Amino acid sequence: MLYKKYNQSFTNRRALDRNALSKSCAGAELEEPSGQWGQHPSPAPINQGPMLLSWITIAEVGLDAYESIGGDAHLRLQPNPGFLKEISIGDTRAYRPWAVIPDLSVWQAVVRDINQAFGGQASGRTSTLTLTDPGQINARRYTFSIRLYRPNILAIEVRLLDSIDCDLAEAFAVRELAVHRAASRVVDLLIGIVKSGNLHDIELRNSRIERPIIYFPVDIDPAAFEDWKEENKRLIAGLATNNKKWKSQDPDFADKIFDANREIDIKHSSHALSIVNKQGIVTAFTSQEETVRIDMMRDHEKRIVFLEFALALHKFSTKFPRIRESNENLADFLYYLAKPMLQENAIIPKSVNGTHIWSVISKDLALPDSIGKISTHTASIIESKFQYFSTLSEEDFDHMDFLDHVQDSIRRHGKWPLERLYERRPFLFWAITTLIAIGHLVVNVASKIHPLPR
């Protein structure tokens, strides 16, 4: 029942298959007990239901990706306004992603690589693939959703559709995408295809990050959940931060992790918990309370969107100077879209809990600091263009040829080239105008000394 609700929520959001199977953690490499249980008592026994795993991966592709992908014969770009609406960001003037939709030939190329070059097993003709790692016999089903944050930030959401029956401590063995070798290979294949548009000799050496998302029910009486959480706090904090040495970590560290997320769990604080940070998401709840289960699944879905959006913004803000060197107006326009969510006290409209979640992730990723890294002079130039960007229609913001509309708006409403040169390089402007004046003076003097014949 739990998994059906999870998968149905995912189906409603991305139109994917609902069915699921249950697998086990058998064969996973787990951390052996370290003998420190004498110092730190073992966590209380956990009767845990099926664990659900997913990952957000972020990669940087070519700076012209917003143009090149649209011109690729095997990939299609389209606006995806509904994605951020899930977290109450419905403004068209927002840093919204575009959906990247591969055609059949892309999935065929991916399956062919897994079956032949990689040595695993794969089947499927859509974004839902059945994969078996090399040397393994258990097949698992995954879905892959691809989004592009302009100009060149690729987000791939990977969902394992098969639930996993694991002890909580064993989750360390399955939380990393690299453990799911075939699925990790698919991510590299997709990044390589997006980069080159080539379905053969695909580049697999990609720089990317991935963040795990863990969702699990605990079969425990709601009245006992608080005690269970307290007894397992150190383990949960370690899982949320990928600290496999959690048994020996400072107890205060776990307290800080939970304190930072306290406002997020205010609704069901005695029956559920959710840890959200730059390392990923861990959500746990008592499976014996139906209302809690339904609410936590809905909230968990939103937190996945929050995390992806924050990671994409972080990548954009760190790469902003290089993007601006390549195309100033492009970078300034995207900064105009992104700035409201980069500010220190950003507010999620009509969502107090969403504002708390964003505050936690934003601070963890130091998003507000990115604004302070832009010099005052450059910031004034960028913000002087905001008045021109605001004249664009709602359709222009998500249009495939959005940059043409941006450039046209600047030409119609912007300043003349010499005015912009003066704002950017006042000394250079002074030098050029001085040389021009001296040139005119020299010409005038020369014409008086040696007048031209009539």
Short mmCIF file of C-alpha atoms in Angstrom, two decimals:
data_model
loop_
_atom_site.label_atom_id
_atom_site.label_comp_id
_atom_site.label_asym_id
_atom_site.label_seq_id
_atom_site.Cartn_x
_atom_site.Cartn_y
_atom_site.Cartn_z
CA MET A 1 0.00 0.00 0.00
CA LEU A 2 2.81 2.36 0.90
CA TYR A 3 4.66 1.86 -2.32
CA LYS A 4 1.51 2.12 -4.41
CA LYS A 5 0.87 5.56 -2.94
CA TYR A 6 4.48 6.61 -3.58
CA ASN A 7 4.47 5.45 -7.17
CA GLN A 8 1.01 6.85 -7.85
CA SER A 9 2.19 10.26 -6.70
CA PHE A 10 5.15 9.98 -9.04
CA THR A 11 2.83 8.84 -11.84
CA ASN A 12 0.56 11.83 -11.42
CA ARG A 13 3.58 14.14 -11.60
CA ARG A 14 5.56 12.60 -14.43
CA ALA A 15 3.23 10.04 -16.09
CA LEU A 16 5.29 6.96 -15.30
CA ASP A 17 4.48 3.34 -14.50
CA ARG A 18 2.98 2.46 -11.09
CA ASN A 19 3.96 -1.12 -10.40
CA ALA A 20 6.79 -2.05 -8.08
CA LEU A 21 8.63 -5.06 -6.76
CA SER A 22 10.52 -5.56 -3.55
CA LYS A 23 14.22 -6.41 -3.42
CA SER A 24 16.63 -6.91 -0.57
CA CYS A 25 20.01 -5.56 0.43
CA ALA A 26 21.57 -9.02 0.14
CA GLY A 27 25.10 -8.87 -1.16
CA ALA A 28 25.66 -5.22 -0.31
CA GLU A 29 28.93 -4.30 1.36
CA LEU A 30 28.09 -3.04 4.81
CA GLU A 31 30.19 -1.47 7.51
CA GLU A 32 31.17 -4.07 10.09
CA PRO A 33 30.37 -3.36 13.76
CA SER A 34 33.28 -1.43 15.19
CA GLY A 35 33.05 -2.58 18.79
CA GLN A 36 31.94 0.84 19.94
CA TRP A 37 28.56 -0.39 21.11
CA GLY A 38 29.98 -0.48 24.62
CA GLN A 39 30.41 3.28 24.45
CA HIS A 40 27.26 4.00 22.49
CA PRO A 41 24.29 1.65 22.97
CA SER A 42 22.89 0.00 19.87
CA PRO A 43 19.88 1.74 18.31
CA ALA A 44 16.49 0.29 19.14
CA PRO A 45 15.32 -2.59 16.91
CA ILE A 46 13.80 -1.36 13.68
CA ASN A 47 10.90 -3.09 12.01
CA GLN A 48 11.13 -1.13 8.82
CA GLY A 49 8.95 -1.26 5.72
CA PRO A 50 10.16 -1.01 2.12
CA MET A 51 12.72 1.75 1.58
CA LEU A 52 12.34 3.98 -1.47
CA LEU A 53 15.41 5.53 -3.09
CA SER A 54 15.99 8.24 -5.65
CA TRP A 55 18.80 10.59 -6.64
CA ILE A 56 19.24 14.06 -8.05
CA THR A 57 22.28 14.39 -10.30
CA ILE A 58 23.62 17.74 -11.51
CA ALA A 59 26.05 18.16 -14.40
CA GLU A 60 27.35 21.03 -16.49
CA VAL A 61 27.17 20.70 -20.27
CA GLY A 62 28.11 23.04 -23.12
CA LEU A 63 27.34 26.74 -22.65
CA ASP A 64 25.16 26.67 -25.76
CA ALA A 65 23.10 23.72 -24.51
CA TYR A 66 19.89 25.80 -24.44
CA GLU A 67 20.32 26.16 -28.23
CA SER A 68 22.12 22.97 -29.24
CA ILE A 69 19.72 20.57 -27.50
CA GLY A 70 16.76 22.13 -29.27
CA GLY A 71 18.49 21.55 -32.59
CA ASP A 72 19.34 17.92 -31.86
CA ALA A 73 17.43 15.37 -33.91
CA HIS A 74 17.16 12.98 -30.95
CA LEU A 75 16.29 15.40 -28.15
CA ARG A 76 13.40 17.78 -27.65
CA LEU A 77 13.16 20.76 -25.31
CA GLN A 78 9.94 22.12 -23.93
CA PRO A 79 8.97 24.49 -21.11
CA ASN A 80 8.14 22.80 -17.81
CA PRO A 81 6.23 25.42 -15.78
CA GLY A 82 4.51 22.83 -13.60
CA PHE A 83 7.74 21.66 -11.98
CA LEU A 84 8.23 24.68 -9.69
CA LYS A 85 4.50 25.11 -9.18
CA GLU A 86 4.70 22.02 -6.98
CA ILE A 87 6.58 24.16 -4.46
CA SER A 88 4.33 27.22 -4.95
CA ILE A 89 6.68 29.06 -7.32
CA GLY A 90 4.27 29.86 -10.12
CA ASP A 91 5.72 33.16 -11.31
CA THR A 92 6.69 33.09 -14.98
CA ARG A 93 9.62 35.34 -14.04
CA ALA A 94 11.41 32.50 -12.26
CA TYR A 95 14.48 30.39 -12.99
CA ARG A 96 12.38 27.51 -14.29
CA PRO A 97 13.78 24.40 -15.95
CA TRP A 98 12.96 23.04 -19.37
CA ALA A 99 12.12 19.37 -19.86
CA VAL A 100 14.57 17.41 -22.02
CA ILE A 101 12.73 14.63 -23.86
CA PRO A 102 14.84 11.97 -25.60
CA ASP A 103 13.32 10.05 -28.48
CA LEU A 104 13.24 6.28 -28.90
CA SER A 105 16.68 6.13 -30.52
CA VAL A 106 18.31 7.56 -27.36
CA TRP A 107 16.85 4.86 -25.13
CA GLN A 108 17.80 2.22 -27.67
CA ALA A 109 21.39 3.48 -27.63
CA VAL A 110 21.42 3.40 -23.81
CA VAL A 111 20.05 -0.16 -23.69
CA ARG A 112 22.53 -1.29 -26.33
CA ASP A 113 25.46 0.09 -24.34
CA ILE A 114 24.36 -1.56 -21.08
CA ASN A 115 23.85 -4.93 -22.80
CA GLN A 116 27.01 -4.90 -24.90
CA ALA A 117 29.77 -2.55 -23.77
CA PHE A 118 28.92 -2.50 -20.06
CA GLY A 119 28.14 -6.18 -19.58
CA GLY A 120 24.89 -5.71 -17.71
CA GLN A 121 21.33 -6.25 -18.81
CA ALA A 122 18.82 -3.62 -19.83
CA SER A 123 15.42 -3.45 -21.45
CA GLY A 124 12.96 -0.65 -22.15
CA ARG A 125 12.04 1.83 -24.84
CA THR A 126 11.16 4.84 -22.68
CA SER A 127 12.49 6.66 -19.63
CA THR A 128 11.55 3.60 -17.56
CA LEU A 129 14.29 0.96 -17.86
CA THR A 130 14.74 -2.45 -16.29
CA LEU A 131 18.41 -2.82 -15.35
CA THR A 132 20.65 -5.55 -13.99
CA ASP A 133 24.17 -4.76 -12.82
CA PRO A 134 27.06 -6.78 -14.30
CA GLY A 135 27.47 -10.09 -12.48
CA GLN A 136 24.09 -9.77 -10.73
CA ILE A 137 20.79 -11.55 -11.33
CA ASN A 138 18.29 -9.22 -9.67
CA ALA A 139 16.69 -6.79 -12.12
CA ARG A 140 15.43 -3.44 -10.89
CA ARG A 141 13.36 -0.79 -12.59
CA TYR A 142 14.41 2.85 -12.74
CA THR A 143 13.02 6.02 -14.26
CA PHE A 144 15.13 8.90 -15.57
CA SER A 145 13.74 12.44 -15.84
CA ILE A 146 15.95 15.07 -17.48
CA ARG A 147 15.69 18.83 -17.05
CA LEU A 148 17.79 21.75 -18.28
CA TYR A 149 18.33 24.88 -16.26
CA ARG A 150 19.53 27.54 -18.66
CA PRO A 151 22.03 27.93 -20.08
CA ASN A 152 23.77 24.60 -19.44
CA ILE A 153 22.92 22.95 -16.12
CA LEU A 154 21.54 19.46 -16.53
CA ALA A 155 19.51 17.79 -13.77
CA ILE A 156 18.71 14.10 -14.01
CA GLU A 157 16.31 12.65 -11.46
CA VAL A 158 16.73 8.91 -11.02
CA ARG A 159 14.06 6.91 -9.23
CA LEU A 160 14.36 3.29 -8.22
CA LEU A 161 10.84 1.98 -8.72
CA ASP A 162 11.52 -1.22 -6.79
CA SER A 163 11.41 -0.81 -3.03
CA ILE A 164 14.23 -2.26 -0.94
CA ASP A 165 13.82 -4.10 2.35
CA CYS A 166 16.78 -2.94 4.44
CA ASP A 167 17.71 -2.37 8.01
CA LEU A 168 18.26 1.35 8.51
CA ALA A 169 22.00 0.90 9.13
CA GLU A 170 22.29 -1.03 5.85
CA ALA A 171 21.08 1.98 3.90
CA PHE A 172 24.67 3.22 3.71
CA ALA A 173 25.34 0.34 1.32
CA VAL A 174 22.66 1.41 -1.15
CA ARG A 175 22.35 5.20 -0.76
CA GLU A 176 25.08 6.03 -3.30
CA LEU A 177 24.13 5.96 -6.98
CA ALA A 178 27.51 4.43 -7.83
CA VAL A 179 26.40 1.23 -6.05
CA HIS A 180 23.63 0.92 -8.64
CA ARG A 181 26.15 0.49 -11.40
CA ALA A 182 23.87 0.15 -14.39
CA ALA A 183 21.73 3.15 -13.36
CA SER A 184 24.87 5.22 -12.79
CA ARG A 185 26.08 4.22 -16.26
CA VAL A 186 22.76 5.34 -17.76
CA VAL A 187 23.20 8.78 -16.18
CA ASP A 188 26.67 9.14 -17.74
CA LEU A 189 25.31 7.99 -21.10
CA LEU A 190 22.51 10.54 -20.99
CA ILE A 191 24.90 13.35 -20.07
CA GLY A 192 27.24 12.32 -22.87
CA ILE A 193 24.41 12.24 -25.42
CA VAL A 194 23.14 15.66 -24.35
CA LYS A 195 26.66 17.07 -24.60
CA SER A 196 27.38 15.82 -28.11
CA GLY A 197 24.10 14.73 -29.64
CA ASN A 198 25.98 11.64 -30.72
CA LEU A 199 24.51 8.17 -30.13
CA HIS A 200 27.80 6.38 -30.85
CA ASP A 201 31.17 6.68 -29.07
CA ILE A 202 29.42 8.45 -26.20
CA GLU A 203 31.65 10.35 -23.79
CA LEU A 204 31.33 8.78 -20.34
CA ARG A 205 33.85 10.81 -18.34
CA ASN A 206 31.49 13.38 -16.92
CA SER A 207 31.85 15.62 -13.92
CA ARG A 208 28.65 15.36 -11.90
CA ILE A 209 27.31 15.33 -8.39
CA GLU A 210 24.47 13.21 -7.06
CA ARG A 211 22.45 13.53 -3.91
CA PRO A 212 20.50 10.57 -2.47
CA ILE A 213 16.90 10.79 -1.33
CA ILE A 214 15.74 8.18 1.19
CA TYR A 215 12.15 7.54 2.21
CA PHE A 216 11.19 4.83 4.66
CA PRO A 217 8.33 3.86 6.94
CA VAL A 218 8.86 2.51 10.43
CA ASP A 219 6.37 -0.03 11.76
CA ILE A 220 6.07 1.45 15.21
CA ASP A 221 3.25 2.77 17.35
CA PRO A 222 2.87 6.53 16.79
CA ALA A 223 3.19 7.12 20.54
CA ALA A 224 6.64 5.46 20.48
CA PHE A 225 8.02 7.28 17.45
CA GLU A 226 9.62 10.10 19.45
CA ASP A 227 11.57 7.59 21.55
CA TRP A 228 12.62 5.70 18.41
CA LYS A 229 13.83 8.93 16.82
CA GLU A 230 15.82 9.91 19.88
CA GLU A 231 17.47 6.49 20.17
CA ASN A 232 18.41 6.48 16.48
CA LYS A 233 19.21 10.16 16.09
CA ARG A 234 22.93 9.66 15.58
CA LEU A 235 22.39 6.97 12.92
CA ILE A 236 19.83 9.08 11.05
CA ALA A 237 22.10 12.14 11.11
CA GLY A 238 24.96 10.01 9.82
CA LEU A 239 22.80 8.67 7.02
CA ALA A 240 21.68 12.18 6.08
CA THR A 241 25.29 13.39 5.84
CA ASN A 242 26.84 10.13 4.57
CA ASN A 243 28.90 9.78 7.73
CA LYS A 244 29.58 6.04 7.98
CA LYS A 245 31.47 6.63 11.23
CA TRP A 246 28.31 7.92 12.87
CA LYS A 247 28.81 5.75 15.93
CA SER A 248 31.79 7.80 17.01
CA GLN A 249 30.59 11.25 15.94
CA ASP A 250 29.98 14.01 18.44
CA PRO A 251 26.41 13.74 19.79
CA ASP A 252 26.09 17.51 19.38
CA PHE A 253 26.49 17.07 15.60
CA ALA A 254 23.28 15.03 15.38
CA ASP A 255 21.48 17.57 17.55
CA LYS A 256 22.52 20.38 15.19
CA ILE A 257 21.26 18.46 12.15
CA PHE A 258 17.88 17.88 13.78
CA ASP A 259 17.64 21.41 15.18
CA ALA A 260 18.23 22.90 11.72
CA ASN A 261 15.25 20.91 10.41
CA ARG A 262 12.98 21.33 13.42
CA GLU A 263 10.66 23.88 11.78
CA ILE A 264 10.22 21.61 8.75
CA ASP A 265 8.71 18.80 10.84
CA ILE A 266 6.40 20.97 12.90
CA LYS A 267 3.19 19.41 11.49
CA HIS A 268 3.96 15.77 12.36
CA SER A 269 6.94 16.22 14.66
CA SER A 270 5.85 13.44 17.01
CA HIS A 271 5.15 10.90 14.24
CA ALA A 272 7.65 11.71 11.47
CA LEU A 273 10.94 13.36 10.65
CA SER A 274 12.57 14.82 7.56
CA ILE A 275 16.21 15.85 7.25
CA VAL A 276 16.93 18.15 4.30
CA ASN A 277 20.40 19.49 3.57
CA LYS A 278 22.89 19.86 0.73
CA GLN A 279 23.81 16.17 1.11
CA GLY A 280 20.30 14.90 0.34
CA ILE A 281 17.03 14.03 2.05
CA VAL A 282 16.04 11.46 4.65
CA THR A 283 12.34 11.08 5.49
CA ALA A 284 11.01 8.62 8.08
CA PHE A 285 7.56 8.21 9.60
CA THR A 286 5.38 5.78 11.48
CA SER A 287 3.59 3.56 8.99
CA GLN A 288 0.77 2.88 11.43
CA GLU A 289 -0.79 6.31 10.97
CA GLU A 290 -2.50 6.66 7.57
CA THR A 291 -2.83 10.46 7.69
CA VAL A 292 0.84 10.86 8.50
CA ARG A 293 1.81 8.52 5.67
CA ILE A 294 -0.20 10.45 3.08
CA ASP A 295 1.04 13.84 4.26
CA MET A 296 4.68 12.77 4.42
CA MET A 297 4.64 11.38 0.90
CA ARG A 298 3.22 14.63 -0.45
CA ASP A 299 5.76 16.69 1.50
CA HIS A 300 8.59 14.37 0.50
CA GLU A 301 7.79 14.94 -3.18
CA LYS A 302 8.00 18.69 -2.69
CA ARG A 303 11.33 18.43 -0.88
CA ILE A 304 12.80 16.61 -3.86
CA VAL A 305 11.85 19.59 -6.05
CA PHE A 306 13.32 22.02 -3.50
CA LEU A 307 16.61 20.13 -3.44
CA GLU A 308 16.99 19.93 -7.21
CA PHE A 309 16.13 23.60 -7.64
CA ALA A 310 18.64 24.63 -4.96
CA LEU A 311 21.42 22.49 -6.44
CA ALA A 312 20.77 23.93 -9.91
CA LEU A 313 20.83 27.48 -8.55
CA HIS A 314 24.04 26.75 -6.70
CA LYS A 315 25.69 25.50 -9.88
CA PHE A 316 24.44 28.53 -11.83
CA SER A 317 25.66 31.02 -9.23
CA THR A 318 29.13 29.45 -9.03
CA LYS A 319 29.46 29.43 -12.84
CA PHE A 320 27.88 32.87 -13.33
CA PRO A 321 31.16 34.78 -13.96
CA ARG A 322 32.18 32.37 -16.73
CA ILE A 323 28.71 32.44 -18.27
CA ARG A 324 28.81 36.24 -18.25
CA GLU A 325 32.20 36.29 -19.96
CA SER A 326 30.72 34.19 -22.74
CA ASN A 327 27.42 36.05 -23.15
CA GLU A 328 26.74 39.04 -20.95
CA ASN A 329 23.09 39.62 -21.76
CA LEU A 330 22.27 35.92 -21.41
CA ALA A 331 23.90 35.74 -17.98
CA ASP A 332 22.31 38.98 -16.78
CA PHE A 333 18.83 37.87 -17.84
CA LEU A 334 19.16 34.50 -16.09
CA TYR A 335 20.48 36.27 -13.00
CA TYR A 336 17.35 38.44 -13.14
CA LEU A 337 15.26 35.26 -13.00
CA ALA A 338 17.35 33.62 -10.28
CA LYS A 339 17.98 36.54 -7.94
CA PRO A 340 14.73 36.39 -5.93
CA MET A 341 15.63 32.88 -4.73
CA LEU A 342 19.28 33.74 -4.11
CA GLN A 343 18.47 36.45 -1.59
CA GLU A 344 18.99 35.79 2.08
CA ASN A 345 15.36 36.00 3.17
CA ALA A 346 13.73 34.48 0.11
CA ILE A 347 10.07 33.65 0.65
CA ILE A 348 8.08 30.85 -0.95
CA PRO A 349 4.66 32.35 -1.75
CA LYS A 350 1.76 30.98 0.30
CA SER A 351 3.95 28.37 2.01
CA VAL A 352 5.39 28.88 5.48
CA ASN A 353 6.79 25.34 5.54
CA GLY A 354 8.25 25.80 2.04
CA THR A 355 9.98 28.97 3.22
CA HIS A 356 11.51 27.03 6.13
CA ILE A 357 12.72 24.27 3.79
CA TRP A 358 14.23 26.77 1.39
CA SER A 359 15.93 28.62 4.24
CA VAL A 360 17.62 25.40 5.42
CA ILE A 361 18.87 24.34 1.98
CA SER A 362 19.77 27.86 0.87
CA LYS A 363 21.92 28.49 3.93
CA ASP A 364 23.54 25.06 3.67
CA LEU A 365 24.55 25.80 0.07
CA ALA A 366 25.43 29.43 0.90
CA LEU A 367 23.25 30.69 -1.95
CA PRO A 368 22.93 34.25 -0.54
CA ASP A 369 26.73 34.55 -0.56
CA SER A 370 26.74 34.33 -4.36
CA ILE A 371 25.14 37.76 -4.61
CA GLY A 372 27.83 39.29 -2.43
CA LYS A 373 30.57 37.94 -4.71
CA ILE A 374 29.40 40.16 -7.57
CA SER A 375 31.19 43.50 -7.45
CA THR A 376 29.09 46.60 -6.78
CA HIS A 377 29.98 48.04 -10.17
CA THR A 378 29.00 44.87 -12.06
CA ALA A 379 25.83 44.48 -9.99
CA SER A 380 24.73 48.01 -10.90
CA ILE A 381 25.19 47.27 -14.61
CA ILE A 382 23.24 44.01 -14.33
CA GLU A 383 20.40 45.55 -12.36
CA SER A 384 20.15 48.49 -14.74
CA LYS A 385 18.87 45.97 -17.30
CA PHE A 386 16.13 44.62 -15.06
CA GLN A 387 13.76 47.34 -16.25
CA TYR A 388 14.18 46.08 -19.81
CA PHE A 389 13.74 42.44 -18.88
CA SER A 390 10.49 43.27 -17.07
CA THR A 391 8.98 44.51 -20.35
CA LEU A 392 9.09 40.98 -21.82
CA SER A 393 5.81 39.11 -22.10
CA GLU A 394 5.14 35.97 -20.07
CA GLU A 395 5.57 33.85 -23.20
CA ASP A 396 9.00 35.37 -23.86
CA PHE A 397 10.50 34.11 -20.59
CA ASP A 398 10.11 30.44 -21.50
CA HIS A 399 10.24 30.79 -25.27
CA MET A 400 12.80 28.60 -27.03
CA ASP A 401 14.16 31.78 -28.64
CA PHE A 402 14.04 33.74 -25.39
CA LEU A 403 17.47 35.29 -25.94
CA ASP A 404 16.34 36.95 -29.17
CA HIS A 405 13.54 38.62 -27.23
CA VAL A 406 15.99 39.65 -24.52
CA GLN A 407 18.42 41.18 -27.02
CA ASP A 408 15.58 42.98 -28.80
CA SER A 409 14.31 44.45 -25.53
CA ILE A 410 17.76 45.78 -24.69
CA ARG A 411 18.15 47.29 -28.16
CA ARG A 412 14.76 49.00 -27.95
CA HIS A 413 15.01 50.23 -24.39
CA GLY A 414 18.68 50.08 -23.60
CA LYS A 415 21.49 52.60 -23.82
CA TRP A 416 23.73 53.40 -26.74
CA PRO A 417 27.05 51.52 -26.99
CA LEU A 418 29.15 54.49 -25.79
CA GLU A 419 26.92 54.91 -22.75
CA ARG A 420 27.36 51.27 -21.84
CA LEU A 421 31.13 51.56 -22.42
CA TYR A 422 31.25 54.51 -20.00
CA GLU A 423 29.40 52.50 -17.33
CA ARG A 424 31.66 49.48 -17.67
CA ARG A 425 35.05 51.11 -18.36
CA PRO A 426 34.97 54.81 -17.44
CA PHE A 427 38.77 55.20 -17.76
CA LEU A 428 38.81 53.50 -21.17
CA PHE A 429 35.89 55.72 -22.25
CA TRP A 430 37.82 58.82 -21.10
CA ALA A 431 40.96 57.67 -22.94
CA ILE A 432 39.10 57.05 -26.20
CA THR A 433 37.18 60.32 -26.11
CA THR A 434 40.40 62.19 -25.20
CA LEU A 435 42.24 60.67 -28.15
CA ILE A 436 39.36 61.61 -30.43
CA ALA A 437 39.46 65.20 -29.14
CA ILE A 438 43.24 65.40 -29.57
CA GLY A 439 42.86 64.02 -33.09
CA HIS A 440 40.36 66.75 -33.98
CA LEU A 441 42.66 69.39 -32.48
CA VAL A 442 45.66 68.15 -34.47
CA VAL A 443 43.65 68.18 -37.68
CA ASN A 444 42.44 71.75 -37.04
CA VAL A 445 45.94 73.02 -36.26
CA ALA A 446 47.42 71.30 -39.28
CA SER A 447 44.78 72.75 -41.58
CA LYS A 448 45.61 76.28 -40.41
CA ILE A 449 49.36 75.85 -40.89
CA HIS A 450 49.04 74.13 -44.23
CA PRO A 451 45.69 75.10 -45.68
CA LEU A 452 44.40 72.82 -48.37
CA PRO A 453 44.47 74.29 -51.91
CA ARG A 454 41.11 75.39 -53.27
#
